[in-house]
PDB file of C-alpha atoms in Angstrom:
ATOM      1  CA  MET A 244       0.250  -0.094  -0.168  1.00 94.00           C
ATOM      2  CA  ILE A 245       1.695   3.132  -0.819  1.00 97.00           C
ATOM      3  CA  ARG A 246      -0.037   5.839   1.362  1.00 97.00           C
ATOM      4  CA  LEU A 247       1.395   9.683   2.541  1.00 98.00           C
ATOM      5  CA  PHE A 248       4.288  10.524   4.616  1.00 98.00           C
ATOM      6  CA  THR A 249       2.973  11.546   7.967  1.00 97.00           C
ATOM      7  CA  LEU A 250       4.974  11.808  11.007  1.00 97.00           C
ATOM      8  CA  ASP A 251       4.436   9.018  12.624  1.00 97.00           C
ATOM      9  CA  ASP A 252       6.664   7.459  10.342  1.00 98.00           C
ATOM     10  CA  LEU A 253       9.719   9.989  10.928  1.00 98.00           C
ATOM     11  CA  THR A 254      11.712   7.067  13.038  1.00 98.00           C
ATOM     12  CA  SER A 255      10.434   4.046  10.120  1.00 98.00           C
ATOM     13  CA  VAL A 256      11.474   6.671   7.562  1.00 98.00           C
ATOM     14  CA  VAL A 257      14.838   7.662   9.358  1.00 98.00           C
ATOM     15  CA  LYS A 258      15.959   3.992   9.644  1.00 98.00           C
ATOM     16  CA  LEU A 259      14.974   2.817   6.060  1.00 98.00           C
ATOM     17  CA  TRP A 260      17.442   5.352   4.925  1.00 98.00           C
ATOM     18  CA  ASN A 261      20.066   5.026   6.620  1.00 98.00           C
ATOM     19  CA  GLU A 262      20.354   1.072   6.383  1.00 98.00           C
ATOM     20  CA  ASN A 263      19.236   1.293   3.072  1.00 97.00           C
ATOM     21  CA  THR A 264      21.799   4.408   1.119  1.00 95.00           C
ATOM     22  CA  VAL A 265      25.664   3.796   0.344  1.00 89.00           C
ATOM     23  CA  CYS A 266      28.321   6.288   0.459  1.00 92.00           C
ATOM     24  CA  TYR A 267      24.991   8.799   1.848  1.00 96.00           C
ATOM     25  CA  LYS A 268      25.570  10.586   4.937  1.00 96.00           C
ATOM     26  CA  PRO A 269      23.130   9.193   7.922  1.00 97.00           C
ATOM     27  CA  PHE A 270      20.352  10.731   9.282  1.00 98.00           C
ATOM     28  CA  THR A 271      18.720  12.032  13.020  1.00 98.00           C
ATOM     29  CA  SER A 272      14.751  12.254  13.187  1.00 98.00           C
ATOM     30  CA  GLU A 273      15.589  15.855  14.124  1.00 98.00           C
ATOM     31  CA  THR A 274      18.449  16.256  11.645  1.00 97.00           C
ATOM     32  CA  PHE A 275      16.210  14.581   8.924  1.00 98.00           C
ATOM     33  CA  LYS A 276      13.521  17.374   9.836  1.00 97.00           C
ATOM     34  CA  THR A 277      15.493  20.402   9.304  1.00 97.00           C
ATOM     35  CA  HIS A 278      17.371  18.984   5.719  1.00 97.00           C
ATOM     36  CA  VAL A 279      14.041  17.912   4.127  1.00 97.00           C
ATOM     37  CA  LEU A 280      10.634  18.045   6.352  1.00 97.00           C
ATOM     38  CA  GLU A 281      11.684  22.038   7.033  1.00 97.00           C
ATOM     39  CA  HIS A 282      12.805  22.664   3.061  1.00 96.00           C
ATOM     40  CA  PRO A 283      11.566  25.699   1.724  1.00 93.00           C
ATOM     41  CA  ASP A 284      10.261  23.648  -1.036  1.00 94.00           C
ATOM     42  CA  PHE A 285       9.294  20.385   0.850  1.00 96.00           C
ATOM     43  CA  LYS A 286       5.499  19.854   0.626  1.00 95.00           C
ATOM     44  CA  SER A 287       3.927  16.777   2.919  1.00 95.00           C
ATOM     45  CA  ASP A 288       1.165  16.063   0.028  1.00 97.00           C
ATOM     46  CA  GLY A 289       4.510  14.755  -2.063  1.00 97.00           C
ATOM     47  CA  ALA A 290       5.754  12.704   0.715  1.00 98.00           C
ATOM     48  CA  PHE A 291       5.169   9.098   0.228  1.00 98.00           C
ATOM     49  CA  VAL A 292       6.069   5.780   1.922  1.00 98.00           C
ATOM     50  CA  LEU A 293       5.030   2.172   1.135  1.00 98.00           C
ATOM     51  CA  GLU A 294       4.341  -0.539   3.771  1.00 97.00           C
ATOM     52  CA  VAL A 295       3.849  -4.448   3.221  1.00 97.00           C
ATOM     53  CA  ASP A 296       2.834  -5.929   6.100  1.00 94.00           C
ATOM     54  CA  ASN A 297       2.564  -3.058   7.980  1.00 93.00           C
ATOM     55  CA  LYS A 298       6.280  -2.325   7.229  1.00 97.00           C
ATOM     56  CA  ILE A 299       7.885   1.055   5.330  1.00 98.00           C
ATOM     57  CA  ILE A 300       9.914  -0.864   2.858  1.00 98.00           C
ATOM     58  CA  GLY A 301       9.615   2.208   0.308  1.00 98.00           C
ATOM     59  CA  PHE A 302      10.023   6.304   0.386  1.00 98.00           C
ATOM     60  CA  ALA A 303       9.699   8.816  -2.308  1.00 98.00           C
ATOM     61  CA  ILE A 304       9.455  12.682  -2.825  1.00 98.00           C
ATOM     62  CA  GLY A 305       8.166  14.178  -5.621  1.00 98.00           C
ATOM     63  CA  LEU A 306       8.696  18.213  -5.680  1.00 96.00           C
ATOM     64  CA  ILE A 307       8.267  21.426  -7.350  1.00 95.00           C
ATOM     65  CA  ARG A 308      10.129  24.224  -6.481  1.00 92.00           C
ATOM     66  CA  GLU A 309       8.205  27.201  -5.021  1.00 88.00           C
ATOM     67  CA  TYR A 310       8.902  29.393  -7.803  1.00 86.00           C
ATOM     68  CA  GLU A 311       8.643  27.318 -10.618  1.00 90.00           C
ATOM     69  CA  LYS A 312       5.550  25.954  -9.785  1.00 87.00           C
ATOM     70  CA  LEU A 313       2.891  28.423 -12.298  1.00 86.00           C
ATOM     71  CA  ASP A 314       5.928  27.815 -15.117  1.00 90.00           C
ATOM     72  CA  ASP A 315       5.116  25.105 -16.946  1.00 86.00           C
ATOM     73  CA  THR A 316       8.060  24.772 -19.031  1.00 91.00           C
ATOM     74  CA  LYS A 317      10.201  23.611 -15.503  1.00 94.00           C
ATOM     75  CA  PRO A 318      10.432  20.138 -14.482  1.00 96.00           C
ATOM     76  CA  GLY A 319       8.902  18.253 -11.321  1.00 97.00           C
ATOM     77  CA  TYR A 320      11.738  16.743  -9.126  1.00 98.00           C
ATOM     78  CA  LEU A 321      12.529  13.579  -7.636  1.00 98.00           C
ATOM     79  CA  PRO A 322      14.931  14.400  -4.655  1.00 97.00           C
ATOM     80  CA  LEU A 323      14.415  10.200  -3.450  1.00 97.00           C
ATOM     81  CA  LEU A 324      12.955   7.316  -4.155  1.00 98.00           C
ATOM     82  CA  LEU A 325      14.093   4.670  -1.091  1.00 98.00           C
ATOM     83  CA  VAL A 326      13.508   0.588  -1.454  1.00 98.00           C
ATOM     84  CA  ASP A 327      14.546  -1.587   1.237  1.00 98.00           C
ATOM     85  CA  LYS A 328      16.984  -3.781  -0.598  1.00 96.00           C
ATOM     86  CA  ASN A 329      15.771  -6.594   1.287  1.00 96.00           C
ATOM     87  CA  TYR A 330      12.772  -5.704  -1.390  1.00 96.00           C
ATOM     88  CA  ARG A 331      14.014  -5.044  -4.191  1.00 95.00           C
ATOM     89  CA  ARG A 332      14.019  -6.352  -8.020  1.00 93.00           C
ATOM     90  CA  ASN A 333      10.138  -6.774  -7.118  1.00 95.00           C
ATOM     91  CA  GLY A 334       8.504  -4.191  -8.566  1.00 96.00           C
ATOM     92  CA  TYR A 335       7.652  -1.663  -6.010  1.00 97.00           C
ATOM     93  CA  GLY A 336       9.856   0.594  -6.792  1.00 97.00           C
ATOM     94  CA  LYS A 337       8.010   0.623 -10.075  1.00 97.00           C
ATOM     95  CA  MET A 338       4.823   1.967  -7.626  1.00 97.00           C
ATOM     96  CA  LEU A 339       6.653   4.297  -6.147  1.00 98.00           C
ATOM     97  CA  LEU A 340       7.849   6.072  -9.065  1.00 98.00           C
ATOM     98  CA  ASN A 341       4.756   5.778 -10.505  1.00 97.00           C
ATOM     99  CA  HIS A 342       3.123   7.302  -8.334  1.00 97.00           C
ATOM    100  CA  VAL A 343       5.340  10.226  -8.127  1.00 98.00           C
ATOM    101  CA  GLU A 344       5.247  10.853 -11.649  1.00 98.00           C
ATOM    102  CA  GLU A 345       1.164  11.485 -11.204  1.00 98.00           C
ATOM    103  CA  TYR A 346       1.472  13.884  -8.559  1.00 98.00           C
ATOM    104  CA  ILE A 347       4.131  15.959 -10.344  1.00 97.00           C
ATOM    105  CA  LYS A 348       1.644  15.663 -13.644  1.00 96.00           C
ATOM    106  CA  LEU A 349      -1.642  16.279 -11.420  1.00 95.00           C
ATOM    107  CA  LYS A 350       0.577  19.672 -10.410  1.00 94.00           C
ATOM    108  CA  GLY A 351       1.143  20.351 -13.950  1.00 93.00           C
ATOM    109  CA  LYS A 352       4.504  19.484 -15.488  1.00 96.00           C
ATOM    110  CA  ASN A 353       5.132  16.741 -18.008  1.00 95.00           C
ATOM    111  CA  LYS A 354       8.712  16.375 -16.808  1.00 97.00           C
ATOM    112  CA  LEU A 355       9.978  13.992 -14.293  1.00 98.00           C
ATOM    113  CA  LYS A 356      14.081  15.348 -13.054  1.00 98.00           C
ATOM    114  CA  VAL A 357      16.378  13.982 -10.985  1.00 97.00           C
ATOM    115  CA  SER A 358      18.897  17.279 -10.086  1.00 95.00           C
ATOM    116  CA  TYR A 359      21.046  18.997  -8.139  1.00 91.00           C
ATOM    117  CA  ARG A 360      18.371  21.922  -9.430  1.00 88.00           C
ATOM    118  CA  SER A 361      15.679  20.277  -6.834  1.00 89.00           C
ATOM    119  CA  THR A 362      17.686  22.250  -3.887  1.00 87.00           C
ATOM    120  CA  LEU A 363      16.504  18.983  -2.145  1.00 94.00           C
ATOM    121  CA  ASN A 364      19.667  17.157  -2.099  1.00 95.00           C
ATOM    122  CA  PHE A 365      21.577  15.155   0.229  1.00 97.00           C
ATOM    123  CA  PRO A 366      24.978  14.717   1.982  1.00 95.00           C
ATOM    124  CA  TRP A 367      27.300  12.227   1.081  1.00 96.00           C
ATOM    125  CA  TYR A 368      30.564  10.937   2.262  1.00 95.00           C
ATOM    126  CA  ILE A 369      33.666  10.744  -0.178  1.00 93.00           C
ATOM    127  CA  PRO A 370      35.278   7.534  -0.787  1.00 88.00           C
ATOM    128  CA  ASN A 371      38.618   6.545   0.842  1.00 88.00           C
ATOM    129  CA  THR A 372      38.727   9.433   3.189  1.00 90.00           C
ATOM    130  CA  ASN A 373      38.332   9.730   6.975  1.00 88.00           C
ATOM    131  CA  LYS A 374      34.249  10.825   6.457  1.00 90.00           C
ATOM    132  CA  HIS A 375      35.291  13.725   4.188  1.00 94.00           C
ATOM    133  CA  ASP A 376      31.943  14.673   2.873  1.00 93.00           C
ATOM    134  CA  HIS A 377      30.135  16.333   0.474  1.00 93.00           C
ATOM    135  CA  ALA A 378      27.025  18.871   1.036  1.00 89.00           C
ATOM    136  CA  GLY A 379      25.053  17.389  -1.783  1.00 93.00           C
ATOM    137  CA  ALA A 380      25.084  14.747  -4.858  1.00 95.00           C
ATOM    138  CA  PRO A 381      23.725  16.775  -7.877  1.00 93.00           C
ATOM    139  CA  GLY A 382      21.900  13.748  -9.326  1.00 96.00           C
ATOM    140  CA  ALA A 383      22.386  10.100  -9.510  1.00 97.00           C
ATOM    141  CA  PHE A 384      24.949   8.093  -8.533  1.00 96.00           C
ATOM    142  CA  VAL A 385      26.899   6.500 -12.356  1.00 96.00           C
ATOM    143  CA  ASN A 386      26.146   2.578 -11.941  1.00 94.00           C
ATOM    144  CA  SER A 387      24.186   3.206  -8.516  1.00 95.00           C
ATOM    145  CA  ASP A 388      21.210   1.084  -8.028  1.00 95.00           C
ATOM    146  CA  LEU A 389      19.211   4.252  -8.514  1.00 96.00           C
ATOM    147  CA  TYR A 390      21.014   5.149 -11.912  1.00 97.00           C
ATOM    148  CA  LEU A 391      20.270   1.550 -13.709  1.00 97.00           C
ATOM    149  CA  PHE A 392      16.646   1.446 -11.914  1.00 97.00           C
ATOM    150  CA  LEU A 393      15.696   5.014 -14.375  1.00 98.00           C
ATOM    151  CA  ILE A 394      17.229   3.584 -16.967  1.00 98.00           C
ATOM    152  CA  ASN A 395      15.275   0.816 -17.269  1.00 97.00           C
ATOM    153  CA  ASN A 396      12.074   3.039 -16.526  1.00 97.00           C
ATOM    154  CA  GLU A 397      12.922   5.648 -19.924  1.00 97.00           C
ATOM    155  CA  TYR A 398      15.041   7.813 -17.656  1.00 98.00           C
ATOM    156  CA  LEU A 399      17.535  10.117 -20.233  1.00 98.00           C
ATOM    157  CA  VAL A 400      20.910  11.359 -19.260  1.00 98.00           C
ATOM    158  CA  VAL A 401      21.189  14.910 -20.044  1.00 97.00           C
ATOM    159  CA  ASP A 402      24.123  15.537 -18.112  1.00 95.00           C
ATOM    160  CA  HIS A 403      27.066  14.756 -16.351  1.00 95.00           C
ATOM    161  CA  GLN A 404      28.450  16.113 -13.149  1.00 95.00           C
ATOM    162  CA  ASP A 405      31.334  15.357 -11.184  1.00 95.00           C
ATOM    163  CA  ALA A 406      32.789  15.836  -7.939  1.00 95.00           C
ATOM    164  CA  PHE A 407      35.694  16.909  -7.220  1.00 94.00           C
ATOM    165  CA  HIS A 408      38.243  16.873  -3.875  1.00 95.00           C
ATOM    166  CA  LEU A 409      41.263  18.106  -2.684  1.00 92.00           C
ATOM    167  CA  ASP A 410      43.076  16.896   0.631  1.00 93.00           C
ATOM    168  CA  LEU A 411      44.148  19.893   1.610  1.00 94.00           C
ATOM    169  CA  GLU A 412      46.405  18.817   5.017  1.00 90.00           C
ATOM    170  CA  LYS A 413      48.652  17.274   2.165  1.00 87.00           C
ATOM    171  CA  TYR A 414      48.239  20.128  -0.472  1.00 92.00           C
ATOM    172  CA  GLU A 415      51.018  22.269  -0.976  1.00 92.00           C
ATOM    173  CA  MET A 416      50.515  25.009  -4.401  1.00 91.00           C
ATOM    174  CA  PRO A 417      52.266  24.134  -7.189  1.00 89.00           C
ATOM    175  CA  LYS A 418      55.345  24.959  -8.762  1.00 91.00           C
ATOM    176  CA  LYS A 419      54.356  26.665 -11.706  1.00 91.00           C
ATOM    177  CA  VAL A 420      51.508  28.304  -9.600  1.00 92.00           C
ATOM    178  CA  LYS A 421      54.203  30.293  -8.058  1.00 93.00           C
ATOM    179  CA  GLU A 422      56.081  30.825 -10.338  1.00 94.00           C
ATOM    180  CA  LYS A 423      53.228  32.257 -12.860  1.00 94.00           C
ATOM    181  CA  LEU A 424      52.086  34.334  -9.052  1.00 95.00           C
ATOM    182  CA  GLU A 425      55.801  36.294  -9.861  1.00 96.00           C
ATOM    183  CA  LYS A 426      55.377  36.658 -12.808  1.00 96.00           C
ATOM    184  CA  ASN A 427      51.773  38.566 -12.418  1.00 96.00           C
ATOM    185  CA  LYS A 428      53.326  40.246  -9.274  1.00 96.00           C
ATOM    186  CA  ALA A 429      55.334  42.055 -11.416  1.00 96.00           C
ATOM    187  CA  ASP A 430      52.871  42.869 -13.922  1.00 96.00           C
ATOM    188  CA  GLY A 431      51.077  44.509 -10.971  1.00 97.00           C
ATOM    189  CA  TYR A 432      48.271  41.229 -10.584  1.00 97.00           C
ATOM    190  CA  VAL A 433      47.845  40.743  -6.858  1.00 97.00           C
ATOM    191  CA  ILE A 434      45.737  37.763  -5.275  1.00 97.00           C
ATOM    192  CA  GLU A 435      44.695  39.082  -0.761  1.00 96.00           C
ATOM    193  CA  THR A 436      42.209  38.879   1.005  1.00 96.00           C
ATOM    194  CA  TYR A 437      39.586  41.851   0.109  1.00 96.00           C
ATOM    195  CA  ASP A 438      39.985  44.718   2.212  1.00 96.00           C
ATOM    196  CA  GLU A 439      36.315  47.228   1.628  1.00 93.00           C
ATOM    197  CA  ASN A 440      38.329  50.093   2.999  1.00 94.00           C
ATOM    198  CA  ARG A 441      40.784  49.928   0.086  1.00 96.00           C
ATOM    199  CA  HIS A 442      39.386  47.405  -2.952  1.00 97.00           C
ATOM    200  CA  PHE A 443      36.999  48.923  -5.620  1.00 96.00           C
ATOM    201  CA  GLY A 444      35.258  48.491  -8.790  1.00 95.00           C
ATOM    202  CA  LEU A 445      33.018  45.426  -7.609  1.00 94.00           C
ATOM    203  CA  ASP A 446      30.018  46.601  -9.758  1.00 94.00           C
ATOM    204  CA  GLU A 447      32.303  46.937 -12.933  1.00 96.00           C
ATOM    205  CA  PHE A 448      33.218  43.785 -11.113  1.00 96.00           C
ATOM    206  CA  TYR A 449      29.776  41.854 -11.797  1.00 95.00           C
ATOM    207  CA  GLU A 450      29.042  43.834 -15.238  1.00 95.00           C
ATOM    208  CA  ASP A 451      32.243  41.738 -16.817  1.00 95.00           C
ATOM    209  CA  ILE A 452      31.432  38.301 -15.309  1.00 93.00           C
ATOM    210  CA  ASN A 453      27.653  38.459 -15.728  1.00 92.00           C
ATOM    211  CA  ASP A 454      26.535  35.730 -12.935  1.00 89.00           C
ATOM    212  CA  GLU A 455      23.517  36.365 -11.498  1.00 87.00           C
ATOM    213  CA  ALA A 456      25.315  33.355  -9.258  1.00 83.00           C
ATOM    214  CA  PHE A 457      27.652  34.890  -7.836  1.00 87.00           C
ATOM    215  CA  ILE A 458      26.865  38.095  -7.852  1.00 91.00           C
ATOM    216  CA  ARG A 459      24.213  37.160  -5.611  1.00 90.00           C
ATOM    217  CA  VAL A 460      26.417  35.571  -3.377  1.00 90.00           C
ATOM    218  CA  ILE A 461      29.231  37.974  -2.998  1.00 93.00           C
ATOM    219  CA  LYS A 462      26.472  40.504  -2.570  1.00 94.00           C
ATOM    220  CA  GLN A 463      25.122  38.045   0.166  1.00 93.00           C
ATOM    221  CA  ASN A 464      28.108  37.579   2.206  1.00 94.00           C
ATOM    222  CA  LEU A 465      29.003  41.592   2.275  1.00 94.00           C
ATOM    223  CA  ALA A 466      25.435  42.052   3.399  1.00 94.00           C
ATOM    224  CA  LYS A 467      26.336  40.418   7.078  1.00 95.00           C
ATOM    225  CA  THR A 468      26.894  42.336   9.715  1.00 95.00           C
ATOM    226  CA  LYS A 469      30.355  40.495   9.170  1.00 94.00           C
ATOM    227  CA  PRO A 470      31.486  39.635   5.849  1.00 95.00           C
ATOM    228  CA  ASN A 471      33.277  35.921   6.097  1.00 96.00           C
ATOM    229  CA  PRO A 472      36.978  36.913   4.134  1.00 96.00           C
ATOM    230  CA  PHE A 473      37.545  36.148   0.728  1.00 94.00           C
ATOM    231  CA  LEU A 474      40.499  36.313  -1.788  1.00 96.00           C
ATOM    232  CA  VAL A 475      40.653  38.720  -4.520  1.00 97.00           C
ATOM    233  CA  VAL A 476      42.411  39.488  -7.556  1.00 97.00           C
ATOM    234  CA  SER A 477      43.344  43.316  -8.208  1.00 97.00           C
ATOM    235  CA  LYS A 478      45.464  45.632 -10.014  1.00 97.00           C
ATOM    236  CA  ASP A 479      46.320  49.092  -8.109  1.00 97.00           C
ATOM    237  CA  ASN A 480      43.389  48.093  -5.323  1.00 97.00           C
ATOM    238  CA  LYS A 481      40.695  46.982  -8.368  1.00 97.00           C
ATOM    239  CA  VAL A 482      38.859  44.052  -8.774  1.00 97.00           C
ATOM    240  CA  TYR A 483      39.061  41.648 -11.467  1.00 97.00           C
ATOM    241  CA  GLY A 484      38.629  37.900  -9.285  1.00 95.00           C
ATOM    242  CA  TRP A 485      36.712  36.595  -6.412  1.00 94.00           C
ATOM    243  CA  THR A 486      36.959  33.127  -4.615  1.00 91.00           C
ATOM    244  CA  GLY A 487      33.592  33.431  -2.367  1.00 90.00           C
ATOM    245  CA  ALA A 488      34.067  33.765   0.810  1.00 94.00           C
ATOM    246  CA  MET A 489      36.372  31.992   3.326  1.00 95.00           C
ATOM    247  CA  TYR A 490      35.555  29.365   6.230  1.00 96.00           C
ATOM    248  CA  THR A 491      35.543  25.964   7.657  1.00 96.00           C
ATOM    249  CA  GLU A 492      32.572  23.640   7.844  1.00 94.00           C
ATOM    250  CA  GLU A 493      32.061  21.677  10.955  1.00 91.00           C
ATOM    251  CA  SER A 494      32.852  18.477   8.986  1.00 92.00           C
ATOM    252  CA  GLY A 495      36.413  20.167   8.464  1.00 95.00           C
ATOM    253  CA  ARG A 496      35.421  20.898   4.754  1.00 95.00           C
ATOM    254  CA  ALA A 497      36.567  24.162   2.881  1.00 96.00           C
ATOM    255  CA  HIS A 498      33.431  26.102   2.268  1.00 93.00           C
ATOM    256  CA  PHE A 499      33.132  26.793  -1.093  1.00 88.00           C
ATOM    257  CA  ASP A 500      30.696  28.800  -3.432  1.00 88.00           C
ATOM    258  CA  GLY A 501      33.270  29.419  -6.523  1.00 84.00           C
ATOM    259  CA  ILE A 502      35.590  31.385  -8.327  1.00 88.00           C
ATOM    260  CA  ALA A 503      34.807  34.261 -11.182  1.00 90.00           C
ATOM    261  CA  ILE A 504      37.858  35.790 -13.125  1.00 93.00           C
ATOM    262  CA  SER A 505      36.882  39.258 -15.392  1.00 95.00           C
ATOM    263  CA  PRO A 506      37.458  38.280 -18.762  1.00 94.00           C
ATOM    264  CA  LYS A 507      39.904  41.376 -19.364  1.00 94.00           C
ATOM    265  CA  ILE A 508      42.501  39.455 -17.897  1.00 93.00           C
ATOM    266  CA  ARG A 509      41.984  35.814 -18.645  1.00 89.00           C
ATOM    267  CA  GLY A 510      44.709  33.639 -20.150  1.00 89.00           C
ATOM    268  CA  LEU A 511      46.849  35.615 -17.818  1.00 92.00           C
ATOM    269  CA  GLY A 512      47.736  32.084 -15.243  1.00 91.00           C
ATOM    270  CA  LEU A 513      45.412  33.917 -12.773  1.00 93.00           C
ATOM    271  CA  GLY A 514      41.900  31.724 -12.267  1.00 90.00           C
ATOM    272  CA  GLN A 515      44.552  28.788 -11.236  1.00 91.00           C
ATOM    273  CA  GLY A 516      46.595  31.036  -9.070  1.00 93.00           C
ATOM    274  CA  LEU A 517      43.817  31.904  -7.589  1.00 92.00           C
ATOM    275  CA  TRP A 518      42.112  28.219  -7.072  1.00 90.00           C
ATOM    276  CA  CYS A 519      45.525  27.603  -6.022  1.00 92.00           C
ATOM    277  CA  SER A 520      45.839  30.474  -3.426  1.00 94.00           C
ATOM    278  CA  LEU A 521      42.432  29.920  -1.966  1.00 94.00           C
ATOM    279  CA  GLY A 522      43.405  26.222  -1.673  1.00 93.00           C
ATOM    280  CA  LEU A 523      46.198  26.960   0.680  1.00 94.00           C
ATOM    281  CA  TYR A 524      44.437  29.745   2.345  1.00 95.00           C
ATOM    282  CA  SER A 525      41.609  26.838   3.824  1.00 96.00           C
ATOM    283  CA  LYS A 526      44.631  24.875   4.521  1.00 96.00           C
ATOM    284  CA  GLU A 527      46.802  27.441   7.135  1.00 96.00           C
ATOM    285  CA  HIS A 528      42.761  28.554   8.162  1.00 95.00           C
ATOM    286  CA  GLY A 529      41.697  24.556   9.547  1.00 96.00           C
ATOM    287  CA  SER A 530      39.845  23.174   6.876  1.00 96.00           C
ATOM    288  CA  LYS A 531      40.903  19.898   5.934  1.00 96.00           C
ATOM    289  CA  PHE A 532      39.222  19.025   2.453  1.00 96.00           C
ATOM    290  CA  MET A 533      37.996  20.895  -0.074  1.00 94.00           C
ATOM    291  CA  THR A 534      34.838  19.118  -1.952  1.00 94.00           C
ATOM    292  CA  PHE A 535      32.522  20.869  -5.074  1.00 92.00           C
ATOM    293  CA  PHE A 536      31.109  19.642  -8.643  1.00 91.00           C
ATOM    294  CA  THR A 537      31.287  20.801 -12.302  1.00 90.00           C
ATOM    295  CA  GLY A 538      29.384  19.584 -15.156  1.00 90.00           C
ATOM    296  CA  ARG A 539      31.877  17.615 -17.767  1.00 88.00           C
ATOM    297  CA  THR A 540      31.636  20.947 -20.643  1.00 86.00           C
ATOM    298  CA  ASN A 541      32.660  23.103 -17.843  1.00 82.00           C
ATOM    299  CA  HIS A 542      36.327  23.849 -19.521  1.00 78.00           C
ATOM    300  CA  ALA A 543      37.509  25.181 -15.674  1.00 79.00           C
ATOM    301  CA  ARG A 544      37.786  21.344 -14.505  1.00 85.00           C
ATOM    302  CA  TYR A 545      41.167  21.809 -16.593  1.00 85.00           C
ATOM    303  CA  ILE A 546      42.298  24.778 -14.075  1.00 82.00           C
ATOM    304  CA  TYR A 547      40.841  22.194 -10.778  1.00 85.00           C
ATOM    305  CA  LEU A 548      42.495  19.632 -12.094  1.00 88.00           C
ATOM    306  CA  LYS A 549      45.685  21.393 -12.546  1.00 83.00           C
ATOM    307  CA  SER A 550      45.211  22.378  -9.164  1.00 82.00           C
ATOM    308  CA  GLY A 551      45.452  19.299  -7.657  1.00 85.00           C
ATOM    309  CA  PHE A 552      42.053  18.312  -7.452  1.00 90.00           C
ATOM    310  CA  LYS A 553      41.108  15.110  -8.304  1.00 92.00           C
ATOM    311  CA  ILE A 554      37.584  13.324  -9.528  1.00 94.00           C
ATOM    312  CA  ILE A 555      36.310  10.514  -7.279  1.00 94.00           C
ATOM    313  CA  GLN A 556      32.447  10.407  -8.531  1.00 94.00           C
ATOM    314  CA  SER A 557      30.365  11.026 -11.097  1.00 96.00           C
ATOM    315  CA  PHE A 558      26.964  12.013 -11.146  1.00 97.00           C
ATOM    316  CA  ALA A 559      23.800  12.043 -13.784  1.00 97.00           C
ATOM    317  CA  ILE A 560      21.275  14.399 -14.297  1.00 97.00           C
ATOM    318  CA  MET A 561      18.051  12.035 -15.013  1.00 98.00           C
ATOM    319  CA  GLU A 562      15.072  12.897 -16.515  1.00 98.00           C
ATOM    320  CA  LYS A 563      11.756  11.720 -18.115  1.00 98.00           C
ATOM    321  CA  GLU A 564       9.117  13.124 -20.159  1.00 97.00           C
ATOM    322  CA  ILE A 565       5.592  12.239 -17.901  1.00 95.00           C
TER     323      ILE A 565
END
């Protein structure tokens, strides 16, 4: 029987998660409430449990982002579909999936997608590390049970995201990057911590990079009573590059927003220099590792790889017309 999730099911659903997921971080009832049930896009009418013999053996969520609910060009999302491993390959997963698809169609959507854009993503551990983590999986783990299940239910892979990892405890800035930074310094370009009393040119920098997401994150940080520090590329105190807020998360992860370089200075090696400087700053200020993900068509990935990052997991963005 498939029915709506209720708070009475919380303990059983958390147990189902903790016993039947691989790589994902475990939950307690309280952390599940905070991460899932209190998420701004979570709706109770889109959460379903599957019971067999009065035991919850499956759980799924269908989700529509609040600001996209009236836009019929935007998809619905499948942030979670989980079946007890002892009951798999008996049609239960398909029953749950069909239920979510019907829910999304009733909400006026004609496409269901597995993607980080759902905003309800789940934290996971980096394989072969001492619990180095990342805040959210950006899709289905490639070749996982979920990935193969969705392939077999007519979901198409429309994109890939690769997760990158850097162990900061062993990190040293590459010699070639140091040499390039010295050359840039001789030409007047330096990488340093932003100082609102000295640096200028942010409005022009915003126009140059033309990236709403980056601009929003910069402004949110600067609007704080005590902004987190961040590095900039500057020449004569004018800003040409930015790293995002820098601090260490509870797990030891160096917080990462991204980097942006003005097209006016691209090709000088300052993007890689900014990356490596961010890694070194994070190490020196107590961070143990860095993680992030990016698409395979992002050419900046080669900067990341040359800076010491390794690709440690691939994820599939998947969708289906419903």
